[in-house]
Every structure is written in structure tokens, then in C-alpha cells.
Amino acid sequence: MAEKPILIIGGGPAGLEAARSIADLGYQAVLVEKRERLGGTPDEAHYAKLTPDLRDAPKAMQEMIDPVTNNPNVKIHFGSTVTSASGSAGNFDVTIKNSKGSTTENVGAVIVATGFQHFDPGRETQQYGYYEHDDVLTLVDLEKMLTEHKVVRPSNGQPPKSLCFIQCVGSRDRQIGNEYCSKVCCGIASKGAIEVRQLLPDCKVYIFYIDMRMYGYWENEIYWPAQEKYKVNYVKGIVTEVVKKGDGLMIKGEDTTLGRPMEIPMDIVVLSVGMEPSAGTREMAKVFGLQLNKYNFIETTGGPLDTVTTTVEGVYACGASTGPADLEDSVSSAGLAAMKAISLVRKAAQAA
Ligand SMILES: Cc1cc2nc3c(=O)[nH]c(=O)nc-3n(C[C@H](O)[C@H](O)[C@H](O)COP(=O)(O)OP(=O)(O)OC[C@H]3O[C@@H](n4cnc5c(N)ncnc54)[C@H](O)[C@@H]3O)c2cc1C
Ligand code: SF4
């Protein structure tokens, strides 16, 4: 008997890599994406350049999208999501719904790749005034400006003379329940700082951090160039408040290296918001009866040696649906999920 198709939910970097791998190996993939476009959060949030290699993000995403679109082994449902599922490993019936109606697909395995959403800085961190001050941005707002090669103060349209990043907004915070490190924001802020310095050489750029977490090669690829070549000022300190001062902003807090209070005027403040599970991740966990971890990301059961097997046999999860992940993590886990799903549908076909 022929192998059944594999359902992939989410057309971001992880879902695209899973679909491409399945199709390349000659198996059938059904890809369900709730937006009308593929490319996931990097596309939706207008990332400018990728960390760590400063590659053009839209181009890099297009290179992931092309092998999947018009591929005879991949059927894509745009503007759709999965609303119900029945059956078991090797034989699931899923209902896929879009604005025009619904359809059913019979699949052998499922890969959930529904990703993350950015932390909302209005939630319990009002002291940074994201919704009060025009010149307080998030990393995502800055990415959009960088895409347009135009970094200006939203309040007056002028280029900033000073800009700072505040790290760990919505991450490593026991009070709001996100105790985890979001993994990518130290690198992304440093990359953003380099881009701002390239675009506006007269703008002073600061990064206020608790710990600088640059893992692996990012240390040499971004952190040291940011300091040495682009003269970004890294300040180990805690910013407790952002207030309005004249027509600019003032950040208040403590420089923890010097052990003294600090107050620095700033034209733009960028909040390095972390990662939380997307609404789609939580919804798909409900549809398939998957267990979530304490942070509402999908629980995987294999520890570090198997990052994609969930609590439901035949359903795998990859990318940022299982926790904070960069592109490298997302694409690697997607490849593993594709292998596990293929192995399952092959065995099911042989047993039939
Ligand atoms: C500000 C910021 C900048 C970043 N920049 C970089 C960088 O430069 N380099 C790097 O390595 N990493 C970066 N990252 C991390 C990177 O964005 C993630 O690693 C990556 O997007 C995860 O891919 P994913 O496919 O798992 O999830 P996503 O990119 O979130 O994609 C999930 C997809 O699933 C879809 N979906 C969600 N729910 C449903 C549903 N119910 N039904 C159907 N479809 C659904 C979504 O529409 C989306 O297309 C950044 C993160 C942040 C916070
Ligand atoms: S990567 Fe950096 S900014 Fe992001 S949560 Fe971890 S320590 Fe904080």
C-alpha cells in the first residue's frame, strides 16, 4: 500500500523545511498555513537581515518557499487551519477549514510547526511605556524600519542621535511567569545595533543587558564586531523605567558594574521582546490533545536527544512551537520531524 501523506501545520521556516524534506524524498506533504503567504514570522514581521550572517531576510525566506510552491509532492492550503482531528498514528482524518468552507484529508502523520509570537510589551511591563511614548519601539518595529532603510523617531520623523536596546523584555522574568531565556534577542539586538550604526554613523547606540547570551559562533560573528568595529556601547545594567523628558525620553535604572544609579537621555528605546507560544500553537495542542509545558509551548518527550516527539503518537512538533528557537534550531528540528514522520508512514504502509 502507498504511504499516506504527512500533514504539516504552519508555513514558517520550520514547516517549509519539513515540507521540502518530505517532498525531496518522494513522499507527499499537505501544508496548512493560516496566512495567505508562506515564510512565517520572518515574513510577517518584516525581518530585514538575518542573524548572524546579515543575509537579506526576504531573499533567504524566498529560497525556502520556492522549492515548496508548485511542487507536485506538496499540496498547500492557504488561509486555512485544522479544526478537528480523529484517528491514530498512521491514519488521521483532519478537517481543514478556510473562509469558504472545509475539507477533510486522510494523513499518516502530523507535524506541528505553528511557531511563536512576540511578547506584548504592554503586558505587565508598563514601566517601559510602549503604548505611551511614540519613540519606544520593539525589535520588530525596528526590523520594519531597517527593511525600509529609514530609522527615525516616530514622534518627529528625525533620525535619532541616541538609541538603546533594553534586553530580556518578557523573558527571564519570574514575575510574569516567563522564566526562560528567549535565546535569540541578544544576537538580534546586536545585529540591529550594527545596522543602525551602519545607517546612522553619528547615532550613539547602547545595549542594556543583564547577561549577554551569545552562543556558539554568534560571539565572533556579531558581538565582538558590534563592540570593536561599530562601537556599540554594552552596559551591564537594569533599566527600571522609561519616562518622557522634554521632547525626548529618559531611561532610569542601575549600572550594575559600577553599582550606581543611571539616568540617560535617549531619542529611541528599543525593547528586545522575547518569544511566547503563538495562539496557533496552543490551538493545535488542543485539536490533537498534545500536552503543553509550563510555558504553553508543546511538550516534547525525548529530552535533548529527540526534540520533536510529542505526547501523542504520530504527531511531531518542531521549530518555535516547542520553545524559544533560532532559525538554525527550527530548521534542524524540522528535518528531524520530517524523518520521524516519514519513518512512521513507511512502516504503516508496510504493515497494511
Ligand atoms: C524580533 C525577532 C527577530 C528574529 N530574527 C532572527 C534572526 O535574524 N535569525 C534567527 O536565526 N532567528 C531569528 N528569530 C527567531 C526566528 O524568527 C524563529 O526561529 C523562526 O521564525 C521560527 O520558525 P517557525 O517556523 O518555528 O515559526 P514561525 O516563523 O512563527 O512560523 C509559524 C507559522 O505557522 C503559522 N501558523 C500559526 N498557527 C497556525 C495555525 N493554527 N494553522 C495554520 N498555520 C498556523 C503562522 O502563520 C506562521 O506562518 C527572531 C525572533 C525574534 C523574536
Ligand atoms: S537572549 Fe539575551 S535578551 Fe533574550 S532573553 Fe536571553 S539573555 Fe535576555
Coordinates of C-alpha atoms and ligand atoms in Angstrom, one line a residue:
M1 CA 0.0 0.0 0.0
A2 CA 1.2 3.5 -0.8
E3 CA 2.4 5.7 2.1
K4 CA -0.2 8.3 3.3
P5 CA 0.6 12.0 3.1
I6 CA 2.1 13.9 6.0
L7 CA 0.3 16.9 7.3
I8 CA 2.3 20.0 8.2
I9 CA 0.7 22.8 10.1
G10 CA 2.5 26.2 9.7
G11 CA 4.4 27.5 6.7
G12 CA 7.2 29.3 8.5
P13 CA 10.9 28.3 8.3
A14 CA 10.3 25.0 10.2
G15 CA 7.2 24.0 8.3
L16 CA 8.8 24.9 4.9
E17 CA 11.9 22.8 5.8
A18 CA 9.7 19.8 6.8
A19 CA 7.7 20.1 3.6
R20 CA 10.8 20.4 1.4
S21 CA 12.5 17.4 3.0
I22 CA 9.4 15.2 2.7
A23 CA 8.9 16.2 -1.0
D24 CA 12.6 15.7 -1.8
L25 CA 12.4 12.2 -0.5
G26 CA 9.4 11.4 -2.7
Y27 CA 6.7 11.5 -0.1
Q28 CA 3.5 13.6 -0.1
A29 CA 3.1 16.6 2.2
V30 CA -0.1 18.6 2.9
L31 CA 0.9 22.0 4.2
V32 CA -1.7 24.1 6.0
E33 CA -0.9 27.8 6.6
K34 CA -3.3 30.3 8.2
R35 CA -2.0 33.3 6.3
E36 CA -2.2 33.8 2.6
R37 CA 1.6 33.8 2.4
L38 CA 4.4 31.4 3.3
G39 CA 7.5 32.5 5.2
G40 CA 6.2 32.6 8.8
T41 CA 7.2 35.2 11.3
P42 CA 10.3 36.4 9.4
D43 CA 7.9 37.4 6.6
E44 CA 5.0 38.6 8.7
A45 CA 7.3 40.7 11.0
H46 CA 9.3 42.1 8.1
Y47 CA 12.8 41.0 9.3
A48 CA 15.4 43.0 7.4
K49 CA 18.6 40.9 7.7
L50 CA 19.2 37.6 9.4
T51 CA 21.3 36.9 12.4
P52 CA 24.2 36.0 12.3
D53 CA 25.2 36.4 8.7
L54 CA 23.3 39.6 7.8
R55 CA 21.7 37.8 4.8
D56 CA 18.8 39.6 3.3
A57 CA 15.8 38.0 5.1
P58 CA 13.1 38.2 2.3
K59 CA 15.6 36.6 -0.1
A60 CA 16.5 33.9 2.3
M61 CA 12.9 33.1 3.0
Q62 CA 12.1 33.1 -0.7
E63 CA 14.8 30.4 -1.2
M64 CA 12.9 28.3 1.4
I65 CA 9.5 29.0 -0.2
D66 CA 10.4 28.3 -3.9
P67 CA 11.1 24.5 -3.6
V68 CA 7.8 24.1 -1.8
T69 CA 5.4 26.0 -4.1
N70 CA 4.4 24.4 -7.4
N71 CA 5.9 21.2 -6.1
P72 CA 3.9 18.1 -7.2
N73 CA 4.6 16.5 -3.8
V74 CA 3.3 19.4 -1.7
K75 CA -0.4 20.4 -1.6
I76 CA -0.8 23.8 0.1
H77 CA -3.9 25.1 1.8
F78 CA -3.6 28.9 2.3
G79 CA -5.7 30.9 4.7
S80 CA -6.6 27.7 6.5
T81 CA -6.2 25.9 9.7
V82 CA -7.0 22.5 11.2
T83 CA -10.2 22.5 13.3
S84 CA -10.5 18.8 14.3
A85 CA -8.7 15.5 14.1
S86 CA -9.6 11.9 14.7
G87 CA -7.8 8.5 14.3
S88 CA -4.4 7.5 15.4
A89 CA -0.8 7.2 14.3
G90 CA -0.7 6.1 10.6
N91 CA -4.3 7.1 10.0
F92 CA -5.6 10.5 11.0
D93 CA -8.6 12.2 9.5
V94 CA -8.2 16.0 9.8
T95 CA -10.7 18.8 9.0
I96 CA -9.1 21.8 7.3
K97 CA -11.1 25.0 7.3
N98 CA -10.8 28.3 5.4
S99 CA -13.2 31.2 4.9
K100 CA -15.0 29.4 2.1
G101 CA -15.7 26.1 3.9
S102 CA -14.0 22.9 5.0
T103 CA -12.4 19.8 3.6
T104 CA -11.1 16.5 5.0
E105 CA -7.7 15.0 4.5
N106 CA -6.6 11.5 5.5
V107 CA -2.9 11.6 6.6
G108 CA -0.5 9.2 8.2
A109 CA 1.4 11.6 10.5
V110 CA 1.3 15.2 11.6
I111 CA 4.0 17.8 12.1
V112 CA 3.0 20.9 14.1
A113 CA 5.1 23.9 13.1
T114 CA 2.9 26.8 14.3
G115 CA 5.7 28.8 15.8
F116 CA 5.8 31.7 18.3
Q117 CA 4.6 35.2 18.8
H118 CA 6.5 38.2 20.2
F119 CA 5.9 39.2 23.8
D120 CA 3.5 42.1 24.1
P121 CA 5.4 44.8 26.0
G122 CA 2.2 46.3 27.2
R123 CA 1.6 43.3 29.4
E124 CA 2.9 43.9 32.9
T125 CA 5.9 46.0 31.8
Q126 CA 4.1 49.3 31.6
Q127 CA 7.2 51.0 33.1
Y128 CA 8.7 51.0 29.6
G129 CA 5.8 52.9 28.2
Y130 CA 5.5 51.1 24.8
Y131 CA 1.9 52.2 24.3
E132 CA 2.5 55.7 25.8
H133 CA 5.6 57.0 24.1
D134 CA 5.9 57.0 20.3
D135 CA 9.7 56.6 20.4
V136 CA 9.6 53.4 22.4
L137 CA 9.8 50.5 19.9
T138 CA 10.1 46.8 19.9
L139 CA 12.8 44.8 18.0
V140 CA 10.0 44.0 15.4
D141 CA 9.2 47.7 14.9
L142 CA 13.0 48.4 14.4
E143 CA 13.3 45.5 11.9
K144 CA 10.5 47.1 9.8
M145 CA 12.4 50.4 9.8
L146 CA 15.6 48.7 8.9
T147 CA 13.8 47.0 6.0
E148 CA 12.9 50.4 4.7
H149 CA 16.5 51.7 5.4
K150 CA 14.9 54.5 7.4
V151 CA 15.4 54.7 11.2
V152 CA 13.7 57.8 12.5
R153 CA 11.9 58.9 15.7
P154 CA 8.2 58.3 15.1
S155 CA 7.4 61.4 17.2
N156 CA 9.1 63.8 14.8
G157 CA 10.4 61.9 11.8
Q158 CA 14.0 62.9 12.6
P159 CA 16.9 60.4 12.7
P160 CA 17.9 59.6 16.4
K161 CA 21.1 60.9 17.9
S162 CA 20.9 58.2 20.5
L163 CA 19.2 54.8 20.6
C164 CA 19.3 52.0 23.1
F165 CA 18.1 48.4 23.4
I166 CA 16.7 47.0 26.6
Q167 CA 17.2 43.3 26.8
C168 CA 15.1 40.5 28.3
V169 CA 11.7 42.2 27.9
G170 CA 9.2 39.4 28.6
S171 CA 11.9 36.8 29.2
R172 CA 13.8 35.7 32.3
D173 CA 11.1 37.3 34.3
R174 CA 9.6 35.3 37.2
Q175 CA 7.0 37.9 37.9
I176 CA 5.3 37.4 34.6
G177 CA 6.0 33.6 34.5
N178 CA 8.4 33.6 31.5
E179 CA 11.4 32.4 33.4
Y180 CA 13.1 31.1 30.2
C181 CA 15.7 32.9 28.1
S182 CA 14.4 33.6 24.6
K183 CA 17.7 32.7 23.1
V184 CA 17.8 34.9 20.1
C185 CA 17.3 38.5 21.3
C186 CA 20.9 39.2 22.4
G187 CA 22.1 38.3 18.9
I188 CA 19.2 40.1 17.2
A189 CA 19.7 43.3 19.2
S190 CA 23.4 43.3 18.5
K191 CA 22.7 42.7 14.8
G192 CA 20.2 45.6 14.9
A193 CA 22.7 47.8 16.7
I194 CA 25.3 47.2 13.9
E195 CA 22.7 48.0 11.2
V196 CA 21.7 51.3 13.0
R197 CA 25.4 52.3 13.2
Q198 CA 25.9 51.4 9.5
L199 CA 22.9 53.5 8.6
L200 CA 23.4 56.4 11.1
P201 CA 27.1 56.6 12.0
D202 CA 26.5 59.7 14.2
C203 CA 23.9 57.9 16.3
K204 CA 25.2 56.6 19.7
V205 CA 23.9 53.1 20.3
Y206 CA 23.7 51.3 23.7
I207 CA 22.6 47.9 24.7
F208 CA 21.5 47.5 28.4
Y209 CA 21.7 43.8 29.4
I210 CA 21.6 41.6 32.4
D211 CA 23.8 38.9 30.8
M212 CA 24.9 38.9 27.2
R213 CA 23.9 35.5 25.8
M214 CA 25.7 34.8 22.5
Y215 CA 26.0 31.2 22.0
G216 CA 28.3 29.4 19.6
Y217 CA 29.8 31.4 16.7
W218 CA 27.5 34.4 17.3
E219 CA 30.1 35.7 19.8
N220 CA 32.6 36.3 17.0
E221 CA 30.1 36.9 14.2
I222 CA 28.1 39.7 15.9
Y223 CA 29.1 40.5 19.5
W224 CA 32.8 41.5 19.0
P225 CA 32.2 43.3 15.7
A226 CA 29.4 45.2 17.3
Q227 CA 31.7 46.4 20.0
E228 CA 35.0 46.8 18.2
K229 CA 34.1 47.8 14.7
Y230 CA 30.8 49.5 15.2
K231 CA 31.4 51.0 18.7
V232 CA 28.1 49.8 20.2
N233 CA 28.2 50.5 24.0
Y234 CA 27.3 47.5 26.0
V235 CA 26.2 48.4 29.5
K236 CA 25.5 45.8 32.2
G237 CA 22.6 47.3 33.9
I238 CA 18.9 47.1 34.7
V239 CA 16.6 49.7 33.3
T240 CA 13.6 50.1 35.5
E241 CA 11.7 52.9 33.9
V242 CA 11.4 54.9 30.6
V243 CA 9.9 58.4 31.1
K244 CA 9.3 61.4 28.9
K245 CA 11.8 64.2 29.3
G246 CA 11.3 67.4 27.2
D247 CA 10.7 66.2 23.7
G248 CA 12.8 63.0 24.2
L249 CA 13.0 60.1 26.6
M250 CA 14.9 59.4 29.8
I251 CA 15.9 55.9 30.9
K252 CA 16.3 55.3 34.6
G253 CA 17.9 52.3 36.3
E254 CA 21.1 51.0 37.7
D255 CA 24.5 50.4 36.1
T256 CA 25.3 47.1 37.9
T257 CA 29.0 47.0 37.0
L258 CA 29.6 50.4 38.6
G259 CA 26.9 49.8 41.2
R260 CA 25.3 53.2 40.8
P261 CA 22.0 54.7 39.6
M262 CA 21.9 55.8 36.0
E263 CA 19.7 58.3 34.1
I264 CA 20.5 58.7 30.4
P265 CA 18.5 60.8 27.8
M266 CA 17.6 58.7 24.8
D267 CA 15.9 59.5 21.4
I268 CA 14.7 55.9 20.7
V269 CA 14.3 53.0 23.1
V270 CA 14.0 49.5 21.5
L271 CA 12.5 46.7 23.7
S272 CA 14.1 43.3 23.0
V273 CA 10.9 41.4 23.3
G274 CA 11.1 37.6 23.7
M275 CA 9.2 34.7 22.4
E276 CA 5.9 33.2 23.6
P277 CA 3.9 30.3 22.0
S278 CA 1.6 31.5 19.2
A279 CA -2.1 31.3 19.5
G280 CA -1.9 28.7 16.7
T281 CA 0.4 26.5 18.7
R282 CA -2.0 26.5 21.7
E283 CA -4.9 25.8 19.4
M284 CA -3.2 22.9 17.6
A285 CA -2.3 21.4 21.0
K286 CA -6.0 21.4 21.8
V287 CA -7.0 19.9 18.5
F288 CA -4.6 17.0 18.7
G289 CA -4.7 16.6 22.5
L290 CA -1.0 17.4 22.9
Q291 CA 0.5 18.2 26.3
L292 CA 1.9 21.7 26.8
N293 CA 4.9 22.5 29.1
K294 CA 4.5 25.1 31.9
Y295 CA 5.1 28.0 29.4
N296 CA 2.4 26.7 27.0
F297 CA 4.9 25.6 24.3
I298 CA 4.3 22.0 23.0
E299 CA 5.9 19.4 25.3
T300 CA 8.3 17.0 23.7
T301 CA 9.2 13.8 25.4
G302 CA 12.7 12.8 24.3
G303 CA 14.8 15.4 26.1
P304 CA 17.8 16.7 24.2
L305 CA 18.1 13.5 22.1
D306 CA 14.7 13.7 20.5
T307 CA 13.3 17.3 20.3
V308 CA 10.2 16.5 18.2
T309 CA 8.2 13.6 19.6
T310 CA 5.1 14.8 21.4
T311 CA 2.8 13.1 23.9
V312 CA 0.6 11.8 21.0
E313 CA 1.9 9.1 18.8
G314 CA 2.2 10.1 15.2
V315 CA 2.2 13.8 16.0
Y316 CA 5.5 15.6 15.9
A317 CA 6.3 19.3 16.7
C318 CA 9.3 21.4 15.6
G319 CA 10.6 24.9 15.4
A320 CA 9.5 27.6 17.9
S321 CA 6.3 25.7 18.7
T322 CA 8.3 23.7 21.2
G323 CA 10.1 26.6 22.8
P324 CA 12.4 29.6 22.0
A325 CA 14.4 28.7 18.9
D326 CA 16.5 30.5 16.3
L327 CA 16.4 29.6 12.6
E328 CA 19.2 27.0 12.9
D329 CA 17.3 25.2 15.7
S330 CA 14.0 25.5 13.8
V331 CA 15.3 24.1 10.5
S332 CA 17.2 21.3 12.3
S333 CA 14.3 20.1 14.3
A334 CA 12.1 20.3 11.2
G335 CA 14.4 17.9 9.4
L336 CA 14.2 15.5 12.3
A337 CA 10.4 15.8 12.4
A338 CA 10.2 15.0 8.7
M339 CA 12.4 11.9 9.1
K340 CA 10.3 10.6 12.0
A341 CA 7.1 11.2 10.2
I342 CA 8.4 9.5 7.0
S343 CA 9.6 6.5 9.0
L344 CA 6.1 6.2 10.6
V345 CA 4.1 6.4 7.3
R346 CA 6.5 3.9 5.6
K347 CA 6.1 1.4 8.5
A348 CA 2.3 1.9 8.4
A349 CA 2.2 1.3 4.7
Q350 CA 4.4 -1.8 5.0
A351 CA 2.1 -3.2 7.8
A352 CA -1.1 -2.6 5.8
Ligands
LIG1 C1 12.5 40.0 16.8 C2 13.0 38.7 16.4 C3 13.9 38.6 15.3 C4 14.4 37.4 14.9 N1 15.4 37.3 14.0 C5 16.0 36.1 13.8 C6 17.2 36.1 13.0 O1 17.7 37.1 12.4 N2 17.9 34.9 12.9 C7 17.5 33.8 13.5 O2 18.1 32.7 13.5 N3 16.3 33.8 14.2 C8 15.6 34.9 14.4 N4 14.5 35.0 15.2 C9 13.9 33.7 15.5 C10 13.0 33.2 14.3 O3 12.0 34.1 14.0 C11 12.4 31.8 14.6 O4 13.5 30.9 14.9 C12 11.6 31.2 13.5 O5 10.7 32.2 12.9 C13 10.8 30.0 13.9 O6 10.3 29.4 12.8 P1 8.9 28.6 12.9 O7 8.6 28.1 11.6 O8 9.0 27.6 14.0 O9 7.8 29.6 13.4 P2 7.2 30.9 12.8 O10 8.2 31.6 12.0 O11 6.5 31.6 13.9 O12 6.1 30.3 11.7 C14 4.9 29.7 12.2 C15 3.9 29.7 11.0 O13 2.8 28.9 11.4 C16 1.6 29.6 11.0 N5 0.5 29.2 11.9 C17 0.4 29.5 13.2 N6 -0.7 29.0 13.7 C18 -1.3 28.3 12.7 C19 -2.5 27.5 12.6 N7 -3.3 27.3 13.6 N8 -2.8 27.0 11.4 C20 -2.0 27.2 10.3 N9 -0.9 27.9 10.4 C21 -0.5 28.4 11.5 C22 2.0 31.1 11.1 O14 1.1 31.9 10.3 C23 3.4 31.0 10.6 O15 3.5 31.1 9.2 C24 13.9 36.2 15.5 C25 13.0 36.2 16.6 C26 12.6 37.5 17.1 C27 11.7 37.5 18.3
SF4_2 S1 18.8 36.1 24.6 FE1 19.5 37.8 25.8 S2 17.9 39.3 25.7 FE2 17.0 37.4 25.1 S3 16.2 36.5 27.0 FE3 18.2 35.6 26.7 S4 19.6 36.9 27.9 FE4 17.6 38.1 27.6

